[in-house]
Structure formats: C-alpha cells, structure tokens
Short mmCIF file of C-alpha atoms and ligand atoms in Angstrom, two decimals:
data_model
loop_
_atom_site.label_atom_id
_atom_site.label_comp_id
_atom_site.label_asym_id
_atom_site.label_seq_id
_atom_site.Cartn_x
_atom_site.Cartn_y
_atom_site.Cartn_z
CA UNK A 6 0.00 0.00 0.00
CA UNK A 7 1.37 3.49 -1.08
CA UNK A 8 1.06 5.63 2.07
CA UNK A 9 3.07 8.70 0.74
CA UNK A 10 1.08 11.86 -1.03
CA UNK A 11 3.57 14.13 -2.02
CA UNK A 12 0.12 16.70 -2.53
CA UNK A 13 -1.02 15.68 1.50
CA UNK A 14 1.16 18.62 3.49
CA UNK A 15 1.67 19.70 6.69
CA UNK A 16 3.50 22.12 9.13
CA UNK A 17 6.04 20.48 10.41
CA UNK A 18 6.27 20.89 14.16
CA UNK A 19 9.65 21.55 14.32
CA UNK A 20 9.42 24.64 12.01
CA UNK A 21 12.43 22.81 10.93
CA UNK A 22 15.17 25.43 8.48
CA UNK A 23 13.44 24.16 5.07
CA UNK A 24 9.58 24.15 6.15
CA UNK A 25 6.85 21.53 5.08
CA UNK A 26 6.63 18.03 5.61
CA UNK A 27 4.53 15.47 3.21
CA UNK A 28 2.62 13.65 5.69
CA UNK A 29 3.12 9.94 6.77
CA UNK A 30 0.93 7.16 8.09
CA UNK A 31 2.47 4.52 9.80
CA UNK A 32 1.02 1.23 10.37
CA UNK A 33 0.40 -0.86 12.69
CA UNK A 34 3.27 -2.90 13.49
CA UNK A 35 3.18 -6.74 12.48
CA UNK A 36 3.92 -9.24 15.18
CA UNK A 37 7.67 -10.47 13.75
CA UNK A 38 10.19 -8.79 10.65
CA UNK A 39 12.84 -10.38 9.14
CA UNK A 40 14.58 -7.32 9.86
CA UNK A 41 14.63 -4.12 12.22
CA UNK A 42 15.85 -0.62 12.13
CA UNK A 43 15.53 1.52 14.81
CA UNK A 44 15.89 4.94 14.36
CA UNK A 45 14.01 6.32 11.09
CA UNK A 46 16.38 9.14 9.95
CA UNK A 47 18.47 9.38 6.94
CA UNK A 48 20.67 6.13 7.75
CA UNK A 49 18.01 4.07 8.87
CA UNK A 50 15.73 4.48 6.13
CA UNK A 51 18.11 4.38 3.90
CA UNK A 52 19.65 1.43 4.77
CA UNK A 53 15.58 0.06 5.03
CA UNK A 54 15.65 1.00 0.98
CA UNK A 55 19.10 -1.19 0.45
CA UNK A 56 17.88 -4.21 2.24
CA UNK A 57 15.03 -4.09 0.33
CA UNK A 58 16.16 -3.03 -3.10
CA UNK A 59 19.76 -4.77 -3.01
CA UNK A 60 19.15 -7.69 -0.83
CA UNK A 61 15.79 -8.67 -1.91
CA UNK A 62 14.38 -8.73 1.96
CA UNK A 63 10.84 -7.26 2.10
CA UNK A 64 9.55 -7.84 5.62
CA UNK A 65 10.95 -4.81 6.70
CA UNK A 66 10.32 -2.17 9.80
CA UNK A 67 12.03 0.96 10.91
CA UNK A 68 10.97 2.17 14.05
CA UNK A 69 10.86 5.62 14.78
CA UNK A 70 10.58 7.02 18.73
CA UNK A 71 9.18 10.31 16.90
CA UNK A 72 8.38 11.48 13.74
CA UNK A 73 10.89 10.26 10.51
CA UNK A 74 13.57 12.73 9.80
CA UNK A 75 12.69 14.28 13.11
CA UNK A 76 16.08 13.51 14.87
CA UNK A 77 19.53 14.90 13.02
CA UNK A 78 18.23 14.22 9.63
CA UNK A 79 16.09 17.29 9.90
CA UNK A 80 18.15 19.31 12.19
CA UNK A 81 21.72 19.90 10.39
CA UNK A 82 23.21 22.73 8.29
CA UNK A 83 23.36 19.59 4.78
CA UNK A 84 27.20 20.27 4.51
CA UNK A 85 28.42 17.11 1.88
CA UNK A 86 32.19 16.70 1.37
CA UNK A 87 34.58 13.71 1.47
CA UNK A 88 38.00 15.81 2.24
CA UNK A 89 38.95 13.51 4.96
CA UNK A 90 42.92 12.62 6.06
CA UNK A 91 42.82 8.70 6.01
CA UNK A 92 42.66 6.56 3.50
CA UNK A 93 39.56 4.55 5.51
CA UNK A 94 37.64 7.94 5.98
CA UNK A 95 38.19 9.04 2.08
CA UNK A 96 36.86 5.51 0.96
CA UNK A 97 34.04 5.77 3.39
CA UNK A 98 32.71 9.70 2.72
CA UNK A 99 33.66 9.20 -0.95
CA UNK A 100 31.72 5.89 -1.51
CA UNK A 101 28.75 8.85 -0.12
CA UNK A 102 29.51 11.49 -2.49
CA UNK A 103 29.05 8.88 -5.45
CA UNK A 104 25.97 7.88 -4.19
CA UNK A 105 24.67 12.07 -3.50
CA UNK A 106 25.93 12.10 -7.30
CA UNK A 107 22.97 9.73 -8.41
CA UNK A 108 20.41 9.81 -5.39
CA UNK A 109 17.45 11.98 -7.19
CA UNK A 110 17.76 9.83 -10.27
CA UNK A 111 18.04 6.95 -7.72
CA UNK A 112 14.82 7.89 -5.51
CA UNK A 113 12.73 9.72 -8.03
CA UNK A 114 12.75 12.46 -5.70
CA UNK A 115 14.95 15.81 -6.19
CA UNK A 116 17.04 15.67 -2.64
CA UNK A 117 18.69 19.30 -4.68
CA UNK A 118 22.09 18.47 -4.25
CA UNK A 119 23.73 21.11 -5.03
CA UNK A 120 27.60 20.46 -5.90
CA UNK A 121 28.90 24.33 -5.03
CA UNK A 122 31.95 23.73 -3.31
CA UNK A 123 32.93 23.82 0.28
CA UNK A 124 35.53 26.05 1.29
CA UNK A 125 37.69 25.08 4.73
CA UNK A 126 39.32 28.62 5.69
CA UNK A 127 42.53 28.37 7.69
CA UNK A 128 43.31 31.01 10.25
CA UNK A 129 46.73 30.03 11.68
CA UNK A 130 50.25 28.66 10.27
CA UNK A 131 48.86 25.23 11.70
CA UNK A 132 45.46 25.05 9.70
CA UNK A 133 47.75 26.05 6.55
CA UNK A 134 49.78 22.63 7.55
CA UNK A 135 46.85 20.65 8.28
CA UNK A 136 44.81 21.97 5.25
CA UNK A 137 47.65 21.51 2.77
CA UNK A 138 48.33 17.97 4.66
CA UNK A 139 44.57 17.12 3.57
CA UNK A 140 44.90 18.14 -0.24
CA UNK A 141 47.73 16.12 -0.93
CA UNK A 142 46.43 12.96 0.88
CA UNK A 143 42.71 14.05 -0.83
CA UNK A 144 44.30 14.05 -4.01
CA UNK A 145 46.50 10.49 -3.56
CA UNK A 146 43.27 8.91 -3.01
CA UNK A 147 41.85 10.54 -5.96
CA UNK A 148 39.34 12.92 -4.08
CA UNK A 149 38.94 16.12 -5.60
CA UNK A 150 40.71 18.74 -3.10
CA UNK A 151 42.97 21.96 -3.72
CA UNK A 152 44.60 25.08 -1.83
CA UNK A 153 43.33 28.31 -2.76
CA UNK A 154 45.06 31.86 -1.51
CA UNK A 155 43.42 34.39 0.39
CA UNK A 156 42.60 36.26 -2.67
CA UNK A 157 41.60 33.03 -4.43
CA UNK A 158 39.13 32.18 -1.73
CA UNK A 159 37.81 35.53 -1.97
CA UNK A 160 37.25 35.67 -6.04
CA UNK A 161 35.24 32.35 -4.81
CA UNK A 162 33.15 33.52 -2.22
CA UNK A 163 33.13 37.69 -2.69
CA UNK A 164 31.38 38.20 0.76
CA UNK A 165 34.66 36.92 2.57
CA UNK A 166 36.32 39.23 4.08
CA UNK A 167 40.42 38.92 3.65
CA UNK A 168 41.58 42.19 4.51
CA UNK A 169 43.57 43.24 7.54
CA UNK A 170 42.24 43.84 11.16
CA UNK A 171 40.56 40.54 11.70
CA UNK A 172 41.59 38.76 14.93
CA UNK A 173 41.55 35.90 12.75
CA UNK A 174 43.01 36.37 9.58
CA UNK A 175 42.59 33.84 6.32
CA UNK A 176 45.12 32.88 5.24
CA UNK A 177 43.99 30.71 2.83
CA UNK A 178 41.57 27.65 2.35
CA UNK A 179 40.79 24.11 1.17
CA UNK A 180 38.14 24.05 -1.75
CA UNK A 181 36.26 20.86 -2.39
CA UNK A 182 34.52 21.37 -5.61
CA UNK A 183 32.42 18.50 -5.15
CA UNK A 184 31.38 18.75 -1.92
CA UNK A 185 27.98 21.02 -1.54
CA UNK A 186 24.65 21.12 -0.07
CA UNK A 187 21.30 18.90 -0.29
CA UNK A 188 17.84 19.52 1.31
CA UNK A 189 18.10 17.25 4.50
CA UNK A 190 14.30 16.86 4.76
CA UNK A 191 13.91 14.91 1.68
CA UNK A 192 16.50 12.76 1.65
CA UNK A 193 14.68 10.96 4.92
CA UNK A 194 11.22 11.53 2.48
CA UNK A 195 13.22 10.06 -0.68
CA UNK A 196 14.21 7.15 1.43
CA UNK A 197 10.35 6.73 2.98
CA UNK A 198 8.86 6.66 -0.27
CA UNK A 199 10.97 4.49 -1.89
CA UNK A 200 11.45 2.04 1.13
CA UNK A 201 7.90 1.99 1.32
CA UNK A 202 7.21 1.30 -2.26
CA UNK A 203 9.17 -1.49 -1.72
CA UNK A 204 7.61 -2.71 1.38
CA UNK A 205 9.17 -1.50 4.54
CA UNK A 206 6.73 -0.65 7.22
CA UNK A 207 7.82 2.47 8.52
CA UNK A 208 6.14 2.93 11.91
CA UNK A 209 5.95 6.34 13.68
CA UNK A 210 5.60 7.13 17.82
CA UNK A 211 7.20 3.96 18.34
CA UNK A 212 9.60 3.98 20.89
CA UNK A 213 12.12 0.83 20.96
CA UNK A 214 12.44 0.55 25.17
CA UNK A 215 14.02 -2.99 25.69
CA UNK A 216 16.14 -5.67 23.05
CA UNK A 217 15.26 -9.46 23.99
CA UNK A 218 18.48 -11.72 23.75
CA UNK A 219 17.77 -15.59 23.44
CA UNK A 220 19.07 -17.89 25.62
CA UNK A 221 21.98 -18.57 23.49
CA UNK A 222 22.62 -14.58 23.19
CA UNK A 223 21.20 -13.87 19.87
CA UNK A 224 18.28 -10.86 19.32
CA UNK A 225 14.76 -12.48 19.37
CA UNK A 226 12.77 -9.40 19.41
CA UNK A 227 12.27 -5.89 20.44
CA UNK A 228 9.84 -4.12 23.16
CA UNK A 229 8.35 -0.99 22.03
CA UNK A 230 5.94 1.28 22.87
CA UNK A 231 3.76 -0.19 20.47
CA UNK A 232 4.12 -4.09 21.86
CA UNK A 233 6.58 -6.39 21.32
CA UNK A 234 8.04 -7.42 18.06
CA UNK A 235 9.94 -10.27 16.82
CA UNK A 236 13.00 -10.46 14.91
CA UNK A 237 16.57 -11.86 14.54
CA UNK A 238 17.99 -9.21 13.16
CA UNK A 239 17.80 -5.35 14.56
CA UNK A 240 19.92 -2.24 13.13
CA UNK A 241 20.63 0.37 15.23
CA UNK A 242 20.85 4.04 13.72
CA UNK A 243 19.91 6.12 16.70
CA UNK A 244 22.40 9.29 16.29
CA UNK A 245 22.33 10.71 19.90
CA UNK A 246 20.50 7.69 21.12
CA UNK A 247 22.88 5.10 20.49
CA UNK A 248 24.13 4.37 24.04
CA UNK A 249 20.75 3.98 25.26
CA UNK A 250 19.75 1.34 22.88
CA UNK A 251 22.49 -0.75 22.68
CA UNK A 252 22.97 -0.88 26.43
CA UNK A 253 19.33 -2.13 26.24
CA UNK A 254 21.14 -5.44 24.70
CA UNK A 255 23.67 -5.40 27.82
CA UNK A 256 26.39 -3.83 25.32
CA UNK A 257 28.28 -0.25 26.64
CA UNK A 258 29.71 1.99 23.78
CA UNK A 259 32.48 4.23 23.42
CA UNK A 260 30.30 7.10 22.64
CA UNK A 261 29.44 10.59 24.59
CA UNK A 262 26.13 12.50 23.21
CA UNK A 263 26.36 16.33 23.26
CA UNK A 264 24.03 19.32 21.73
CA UNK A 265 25.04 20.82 18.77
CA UNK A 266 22.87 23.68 17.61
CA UNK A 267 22.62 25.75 14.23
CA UNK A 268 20.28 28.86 13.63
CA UNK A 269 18.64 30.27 10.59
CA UNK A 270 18.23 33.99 8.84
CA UNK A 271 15.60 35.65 7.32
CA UNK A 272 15.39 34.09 3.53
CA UNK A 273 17.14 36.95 1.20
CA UNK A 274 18.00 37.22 -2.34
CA UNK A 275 20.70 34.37 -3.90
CA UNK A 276 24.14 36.42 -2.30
CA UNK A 277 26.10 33.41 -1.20
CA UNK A 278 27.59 30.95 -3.77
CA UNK A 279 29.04 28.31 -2.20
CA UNK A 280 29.73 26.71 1.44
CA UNK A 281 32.25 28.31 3.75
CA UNK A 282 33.80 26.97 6.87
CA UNK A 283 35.85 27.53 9.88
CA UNK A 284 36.64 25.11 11.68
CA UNK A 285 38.88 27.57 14.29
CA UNK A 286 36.38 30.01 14.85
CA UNK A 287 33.62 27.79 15.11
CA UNK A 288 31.26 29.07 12.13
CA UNK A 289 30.12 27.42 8.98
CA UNK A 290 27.80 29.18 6.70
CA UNK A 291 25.59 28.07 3.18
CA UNK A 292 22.67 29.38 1.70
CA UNK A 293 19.45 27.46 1.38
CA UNK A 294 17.54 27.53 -1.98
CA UNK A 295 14.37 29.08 0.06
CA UNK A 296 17.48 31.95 0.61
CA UNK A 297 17.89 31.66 4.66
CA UNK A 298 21.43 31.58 5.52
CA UNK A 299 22.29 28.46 6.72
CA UNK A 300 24.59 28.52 10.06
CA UNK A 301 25.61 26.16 12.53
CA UNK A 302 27.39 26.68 15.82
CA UNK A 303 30.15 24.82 18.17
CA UNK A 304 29.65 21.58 19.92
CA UNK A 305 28.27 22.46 23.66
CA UNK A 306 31.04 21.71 26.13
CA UNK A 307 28.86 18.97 28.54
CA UNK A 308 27.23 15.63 27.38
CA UNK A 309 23.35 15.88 27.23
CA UNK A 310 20.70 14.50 26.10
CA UNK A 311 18.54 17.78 25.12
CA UNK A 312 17.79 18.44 21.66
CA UNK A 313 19.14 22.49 22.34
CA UNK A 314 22.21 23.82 23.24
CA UNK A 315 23.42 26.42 25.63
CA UNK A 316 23.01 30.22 24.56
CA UNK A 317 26.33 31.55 24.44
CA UNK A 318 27.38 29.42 21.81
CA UNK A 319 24.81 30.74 18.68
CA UNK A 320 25.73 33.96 20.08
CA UNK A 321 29.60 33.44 19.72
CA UNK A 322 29.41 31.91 15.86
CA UNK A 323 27.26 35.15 14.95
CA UNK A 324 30.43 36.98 16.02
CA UNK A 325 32.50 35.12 13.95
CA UNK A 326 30.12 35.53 10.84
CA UNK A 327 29.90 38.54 11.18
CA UNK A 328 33.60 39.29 10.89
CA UNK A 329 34.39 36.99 8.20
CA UNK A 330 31.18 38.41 6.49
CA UNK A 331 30.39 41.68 7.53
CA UNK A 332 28.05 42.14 4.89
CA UNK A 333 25.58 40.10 7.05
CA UNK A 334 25.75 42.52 9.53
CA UNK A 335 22.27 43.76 9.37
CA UNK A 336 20.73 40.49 8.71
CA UNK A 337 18.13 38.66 11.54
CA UNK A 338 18.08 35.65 12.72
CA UNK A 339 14.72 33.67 12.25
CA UNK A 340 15.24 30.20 14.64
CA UNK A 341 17.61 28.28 15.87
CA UNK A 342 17.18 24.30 17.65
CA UNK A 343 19.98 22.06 18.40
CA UNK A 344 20.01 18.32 18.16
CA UNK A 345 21.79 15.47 19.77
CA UNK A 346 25.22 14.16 18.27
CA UNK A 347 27.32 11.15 19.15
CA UNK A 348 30.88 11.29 19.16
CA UNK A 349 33.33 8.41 19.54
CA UNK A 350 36.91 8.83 20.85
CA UNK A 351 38.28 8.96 17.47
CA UNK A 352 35.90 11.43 15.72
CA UNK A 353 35.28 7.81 12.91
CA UNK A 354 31.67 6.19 12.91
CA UNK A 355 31.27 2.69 14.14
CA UNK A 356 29.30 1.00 11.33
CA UNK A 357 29.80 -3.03 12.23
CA UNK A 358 28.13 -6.00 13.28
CA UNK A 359 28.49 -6.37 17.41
CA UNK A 360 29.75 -9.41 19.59
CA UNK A 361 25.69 -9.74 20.06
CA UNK A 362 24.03 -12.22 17.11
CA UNK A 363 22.01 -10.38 15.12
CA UNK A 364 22.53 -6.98 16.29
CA UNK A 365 23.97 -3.70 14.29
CA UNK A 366 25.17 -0.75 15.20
CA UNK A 367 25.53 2.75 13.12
CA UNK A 368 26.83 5.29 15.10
CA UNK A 369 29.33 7.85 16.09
CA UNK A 370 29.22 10.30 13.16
CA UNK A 371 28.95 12.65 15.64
CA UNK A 372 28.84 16.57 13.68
CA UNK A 373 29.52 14.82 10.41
CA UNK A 374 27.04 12.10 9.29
CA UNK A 375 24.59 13.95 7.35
CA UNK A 376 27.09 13.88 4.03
CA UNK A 377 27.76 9.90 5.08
CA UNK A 378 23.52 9.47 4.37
CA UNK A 379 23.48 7.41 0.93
CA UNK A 380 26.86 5.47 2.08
CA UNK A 381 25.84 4.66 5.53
CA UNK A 382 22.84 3.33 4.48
CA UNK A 383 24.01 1.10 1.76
CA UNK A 384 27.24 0.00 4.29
CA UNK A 385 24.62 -0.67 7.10
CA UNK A 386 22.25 -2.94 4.76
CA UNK A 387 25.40 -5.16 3.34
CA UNK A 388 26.38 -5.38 6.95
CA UNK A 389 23.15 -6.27 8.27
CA UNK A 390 22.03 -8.90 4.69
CA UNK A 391 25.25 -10.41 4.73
CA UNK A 392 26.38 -10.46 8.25
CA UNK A 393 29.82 -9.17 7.43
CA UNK A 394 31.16 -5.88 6.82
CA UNK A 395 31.34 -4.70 3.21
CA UNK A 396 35.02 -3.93 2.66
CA UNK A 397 34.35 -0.14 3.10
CA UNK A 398 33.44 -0.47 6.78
CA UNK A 399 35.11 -2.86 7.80
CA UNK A 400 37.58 -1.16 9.50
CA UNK A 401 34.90 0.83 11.12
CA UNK A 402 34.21 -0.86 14.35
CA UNK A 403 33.95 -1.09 17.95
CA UNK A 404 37.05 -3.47 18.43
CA UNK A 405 39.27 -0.59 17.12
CA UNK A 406 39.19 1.12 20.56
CA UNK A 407 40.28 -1.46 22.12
CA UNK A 408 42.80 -2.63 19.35
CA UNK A 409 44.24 0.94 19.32
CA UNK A 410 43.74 1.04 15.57
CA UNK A 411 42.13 4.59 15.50
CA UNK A 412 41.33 6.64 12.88
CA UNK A 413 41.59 10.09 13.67
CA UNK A 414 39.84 12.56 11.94
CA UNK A 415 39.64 15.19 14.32
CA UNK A 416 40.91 17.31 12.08
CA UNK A 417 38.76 16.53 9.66
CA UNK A 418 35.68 17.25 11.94
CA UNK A 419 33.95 20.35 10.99
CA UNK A 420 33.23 21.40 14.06
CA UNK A 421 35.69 21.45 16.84
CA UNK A 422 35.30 18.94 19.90
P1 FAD B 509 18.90 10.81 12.99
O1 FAD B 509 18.38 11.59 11.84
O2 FAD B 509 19.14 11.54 14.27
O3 FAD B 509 17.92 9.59 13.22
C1 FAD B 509 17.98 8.78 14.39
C2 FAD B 509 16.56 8.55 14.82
O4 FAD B 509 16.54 7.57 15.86
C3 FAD B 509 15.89 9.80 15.39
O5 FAD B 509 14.80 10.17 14.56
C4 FAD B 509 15.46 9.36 16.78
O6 FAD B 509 14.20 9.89 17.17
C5 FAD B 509 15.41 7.84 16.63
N1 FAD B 509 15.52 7.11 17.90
C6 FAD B 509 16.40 7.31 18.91
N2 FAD B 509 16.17 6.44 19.90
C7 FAD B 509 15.13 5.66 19.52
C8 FAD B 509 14.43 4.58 20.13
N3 FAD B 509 14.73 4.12 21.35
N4 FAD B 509 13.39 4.01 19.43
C9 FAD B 509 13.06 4.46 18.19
N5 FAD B 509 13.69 5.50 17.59
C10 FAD B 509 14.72 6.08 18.23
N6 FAD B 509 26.47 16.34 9.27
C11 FAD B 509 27.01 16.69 8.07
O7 FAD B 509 27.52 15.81 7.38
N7 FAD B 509 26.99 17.95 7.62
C12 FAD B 509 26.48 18.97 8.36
O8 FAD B 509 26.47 20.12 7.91
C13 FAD B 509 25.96 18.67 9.64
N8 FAD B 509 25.47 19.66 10.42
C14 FAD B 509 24.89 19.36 11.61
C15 FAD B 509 24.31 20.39 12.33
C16 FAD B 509 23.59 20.10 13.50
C17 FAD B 509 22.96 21.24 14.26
C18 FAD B 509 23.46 18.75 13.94
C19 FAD B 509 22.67 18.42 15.17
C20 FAD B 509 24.06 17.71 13.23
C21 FAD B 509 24.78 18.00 12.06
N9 FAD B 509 25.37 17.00 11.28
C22 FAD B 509 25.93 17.31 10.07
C23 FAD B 509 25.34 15.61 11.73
C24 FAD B 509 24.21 14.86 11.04
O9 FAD B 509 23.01 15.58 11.18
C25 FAD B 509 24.00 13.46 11.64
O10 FAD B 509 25.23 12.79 11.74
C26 FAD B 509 23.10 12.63 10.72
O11 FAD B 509 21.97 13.37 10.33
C27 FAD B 509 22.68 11.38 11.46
O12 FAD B 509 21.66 10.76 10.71
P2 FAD B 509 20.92 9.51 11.30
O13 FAD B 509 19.92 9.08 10.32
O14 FAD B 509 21.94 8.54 11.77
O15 FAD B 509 20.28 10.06 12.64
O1 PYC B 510 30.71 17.67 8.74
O2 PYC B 510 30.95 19.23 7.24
C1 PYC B 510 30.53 18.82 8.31
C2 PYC B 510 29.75 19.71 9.16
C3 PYC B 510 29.54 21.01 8.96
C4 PYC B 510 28.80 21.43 10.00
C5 PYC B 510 28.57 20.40 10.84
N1 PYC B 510 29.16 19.34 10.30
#
C-alpha cells in the first residue's frame, strides 16, 4: 500500500530550516520482521531501501521514537564533502559522495544536491599545515581537493572578508569542488517513499524501550511502545541515542552524546555561492535555496541529552560571521534548535556487526554524518544482509578502541570537539 502523497502537506512541528513536511501514516506494526531498524532518519531508512532493493528482503520495519527525519536528519546545516585525512575515511565519505551524485535519479525524488563547493578557511600557520596535509592525501586517493590563496578564496566567495584587522586572519583555504549542499528533509522523504514502495513498514511514535536476547545470546525481538516485536535481526541508527539502545542489549559503547545547535536567517535574495567553513572560529555558513542563511554553531562543552544547546554558543558563531562576512551585519536571525550528536573517541563512525548475534550498530558520526547518508545506508544494509562488513566499513568498528587502531579525523571534523 502506497502511504506517501507528495500533494497531502503539513507544518512540520519543528518549524524545521526548510519548512513543510509530506505527511506519513504509519502502520500498525506486524507481530515479527525479518529485519529491524531503529531509528528512522536518513541512515536508517536508507539502509531500510538497500535491504530491500539490493538484498531482496521485504519484511521490513524501521521504528521511529518520533516522527521520521525528526532527529539529526532534519536538524543539520546539509554540509556534503569527502576531504577527509585517512585513506579509511576518504573511501568511506567518498563511496557517499558517489551515491549524493545519483540519489534523485536513484529515488525519483529531487534531494537538490547542489555540488557548489565547500571552502575550509585556515586562520593560523597550523590550519595552513593541516589543510595543505589534507589536499595532498585528498588528491592520492583521488578525491577532488585543492589550496586556494586568500585572494583566491575571496574571487570564490566575494562576501569573505580577507583584509587586515581581523583577529583571525585567512590565510587561505581548502576548496572541495564537489562537496555542496542537499535539502536534508527529503532525503529521509526520498528514502520513505521508496522504502515503502518497496515494502518497509515504517512505523511512527514507536519507541524501541528494551532488546530481547535468546538464551543462546542472539536478538529475538524488540519491546516498544507499540508491543513487542519479533526479529533476529535489529539495526541500530539512533544518532544521539545510540548508548541507550544498545545498552538495552547489555552492550556499553564508546560514545558521549552532546548538543550541537545551528540557527537560521531571514530568507534573502541568492548572495552566497558556495559553502564556507571555519573550523577555528567555530562558524560554517551556506545558503538554502528558500534563501535563509544556513549557520551552525560549536559543539556544547557537557554531554546531554537535550535536543538544544546552551546560549552563548549561537551567540559566539554570529560573532565570527559577522567578521568573516560583515556584509551580514544587518541580517536577523529567524530560529535556531539544536540536536543530539554522538561522538566516539576517534571522531570515525562505528558501522559493524556487534559481539551480540544479530545486532547492528551505526553510530558515532557525531557533527559529520549527514554527508555519510546514501553510504551509511548502503554500508549498514550489506552489513546487516550479509552479516559481514562490506570492505568499506570494515575497518569501522567497535574493536578498534580497544585494538588501538584509531582513525583520527579530528581534524577533519567540521566542528571542533
Ligand atoms: P537521525 O536523523 O538523528 O535519526 C535517528 C533517529 O533515531 C531519530 O529520529 C530518533 O528519534 C530515533 N531514535 C532514537 N532512539 C530511539 C528509540 N529508542 N526508538 C526508536 N527510535 C529512536 N552532518 C554533516 O555531514 N553535515 C552537516 O552540515 C551537519 N550539520 C549538523 C548540524 C547540526 C545542528 C546537527 C545536530 C548535526 C549536524 N550534522 C551534520 C550531523 C548529522 O546531522 C547526523 O550525523 C546525521 O543526520 C545522522 O543521521 P541519522 O539518520 O543517523 O540520525
Ligand atoms: O561535517 O561538514 C561537516 C559539518 C559542517 C557542520 C557540521 N558538520
């Protein structure tokens, strides 16, 4: 049964940065799936379409504690790029970018992906050694990365400001030509629809609250809100959450949840052309095709579970906007939220299958996994069909903290932890 009417719209109770949701009945849940995904954002859904579409598995759910692309999904500033240091990381984002390159055509749904560049801005002698660090090792792994001047970046972006008296000069940046923007919304309504046409059961107000492990340790089913459900196979893609679900299945993660919060302008006139962002000053800035500026703020300093941030932190990146920009001096600020991110040690996902039978974790993308959508998704399905890590993510996984076999991409990270 099609449940999707792209003509059937409401507000969306968020009042989320791009506006109006199609809306989405869930139903009932059956009494046992051949496979579970809790946590309906981007990932999950996504990986939902895979296991369906790729795998050929059809009984399908992805439970969602509130409404789909109501967590992360529909809460970040849609920043796409695959300029990450290690070789792992620039397999893993890239594999992504491929899949951005194709997803409209893919889903029959225009997730505007917009390939205008994203600009990394270095401030210091050590961002110029970083930055330049990342080209090279960008371009060895044949992803598209080079170093632009000061006066380069500015014939890019005209609004940047290079000239003297800033506390923190540019001194040059990082341009990924590639990397871009997409409308977060519907890439989680892409993924519905087409999961759905498949059919995945994608089931709304359904909180998971307990995992039930057989008495040889395997998943049998899952409690939710909604009853119990049986299944031997459960994915979880809880950004924020993670923690509290898998420690539901008696397994602790190497994860720590914190707000991170972005804010909105008024919508103005097409003024900004591409993506800019600094990582030392804590400000990253794009324009959304409804013409709000798009900005997002620093990590909050304390783990927490609540989906805003402290005050003093929005307050701080409009500072350091409005220097590098001072054009947007004038401009107002329409909303701001803040949602929940988890980080792992290492600033890397986990994407793997656990010591538990038949559970799967996708986690730890922390401030970054919104440009990771398409290729989480299709790395979490493979994972989850074929019980084995696709070579991509496999050296994605929990064992690696206590291996010591890190990979670091805190540099990397847009936003500074
Ligand atoms: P989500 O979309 O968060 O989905 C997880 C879902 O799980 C949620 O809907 C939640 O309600 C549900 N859930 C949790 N617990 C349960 C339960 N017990 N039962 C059922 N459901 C449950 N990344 C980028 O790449 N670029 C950016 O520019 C960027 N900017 C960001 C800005 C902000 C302000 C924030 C908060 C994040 C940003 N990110 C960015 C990170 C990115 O948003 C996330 O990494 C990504 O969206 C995670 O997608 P997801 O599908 O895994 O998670
Ligand atoms: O990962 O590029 C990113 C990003 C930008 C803002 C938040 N995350």
């Amino acid at each position: 049964m099609q449940r999707f009417s792209a003509l059937s719209l409401i507000r969306h109770s968020l009042g989320g940065h791009l506006g109006w949701q199609p809306q989405w009945r869930s139903p009932e849940p059956k009494a046992e799936y051949d496979a579970v995904i809790v946590g309906a954002g981007g990932h999950g859904l996504g990986a939902a379409y895979y296991l369906a579409k790729e795998h050929g598995m059809r009984n399908i759910a992805v439970l969602e504690k509130g409404w789909l692309g109501g967590g992360n999904t529909g809460r970040n500033t849609t920043i796409i790029r695959s300029n990450y240091l290690y070789d792992e990381s620039a397999a893993l984002y890239d594999h992504a970018l491929k899949l951005w390159e194709n997803l409209s055509r893919e889903l029959n749904y225009n997730v505007m992906f917009s390939q205008r560049g994203v600009m990394m801005l270095a401030h210091t002698v050590h961002d110029v050694q970083i930055f330049k660090r990342h080209v090279h090792a960008n371009r060895a792994n044949g992803v598209d990365n080079e170093w632009l001047t000061a006066e380069q970046a500015k014939e890019f972006c005209p609004p940047l400001h290079i000239g003297p008296g800033l506390r923190y000069p540019v001194l040059g940046a990082a341009l990924q030509r590639r990397g871009g923007t997409a409308r977060h919304d519907a890439v989680a309504w892409g993924y519905a629809r087409a999961a759905d046409a498949l059919g995945v059961d994608i089931i709304q107000n359904c909180e998971v609250t307990a995992i039930r492990r057989g008495t040889a340790g395997a998943v049998e089913a899952v409690e939710t809100s909604r009853g119990a459900i049986r299944t031997r196979k459960i994915g979880v893609s809880a950004a924020g959450n993670t923690s509290v679900v898998m420690a539901m299945a008696g397994l602790r993660m190497p994860l720590e949840s914190y707000p991170l919060q972005a804010l909105v302008s008024e919508p103005v006139k097409p003024m900004f052309p591409c993506v800019a962002m600094s990582n030392t000053i804590h400000a990253y800035i794009s324009q959304s095709d409804k013409g709000e500026l798009v900005i997002g703020a620093g990590m909050d300093a304390y783990v927490s579970y609540s989906q805003h941030g402290a005050l003093h932190i929005p307050a701080q990146t409009l500072e350091a906007i409005c220097e590098l920009f001072p054009m947007f001096r004038r401009m107002r600020m329409l909303r701001n939220w803040g949602g929940i991110v988890d980080v792992t040690p290492d600033r890397s996902p986990i994407l793997a299958k656990t010591e538990v039978a038949g559970l799967y974790v996708n986690c730890g993308w922390g401030t970054g996994g919104f440009k990771a959508t398409p290729g989480a998704a299709h790395l979490l399905a493979w994972t989850i069909a074929k019980d084995e890590p696709h070579p991509i993510n496999a050296p994605f996984t929990i064992e690696r903290f206590r291996d010591g076999v890190v990979i670091d991409e805190a540099a990397a990270a847009a936003v500074s932890h």
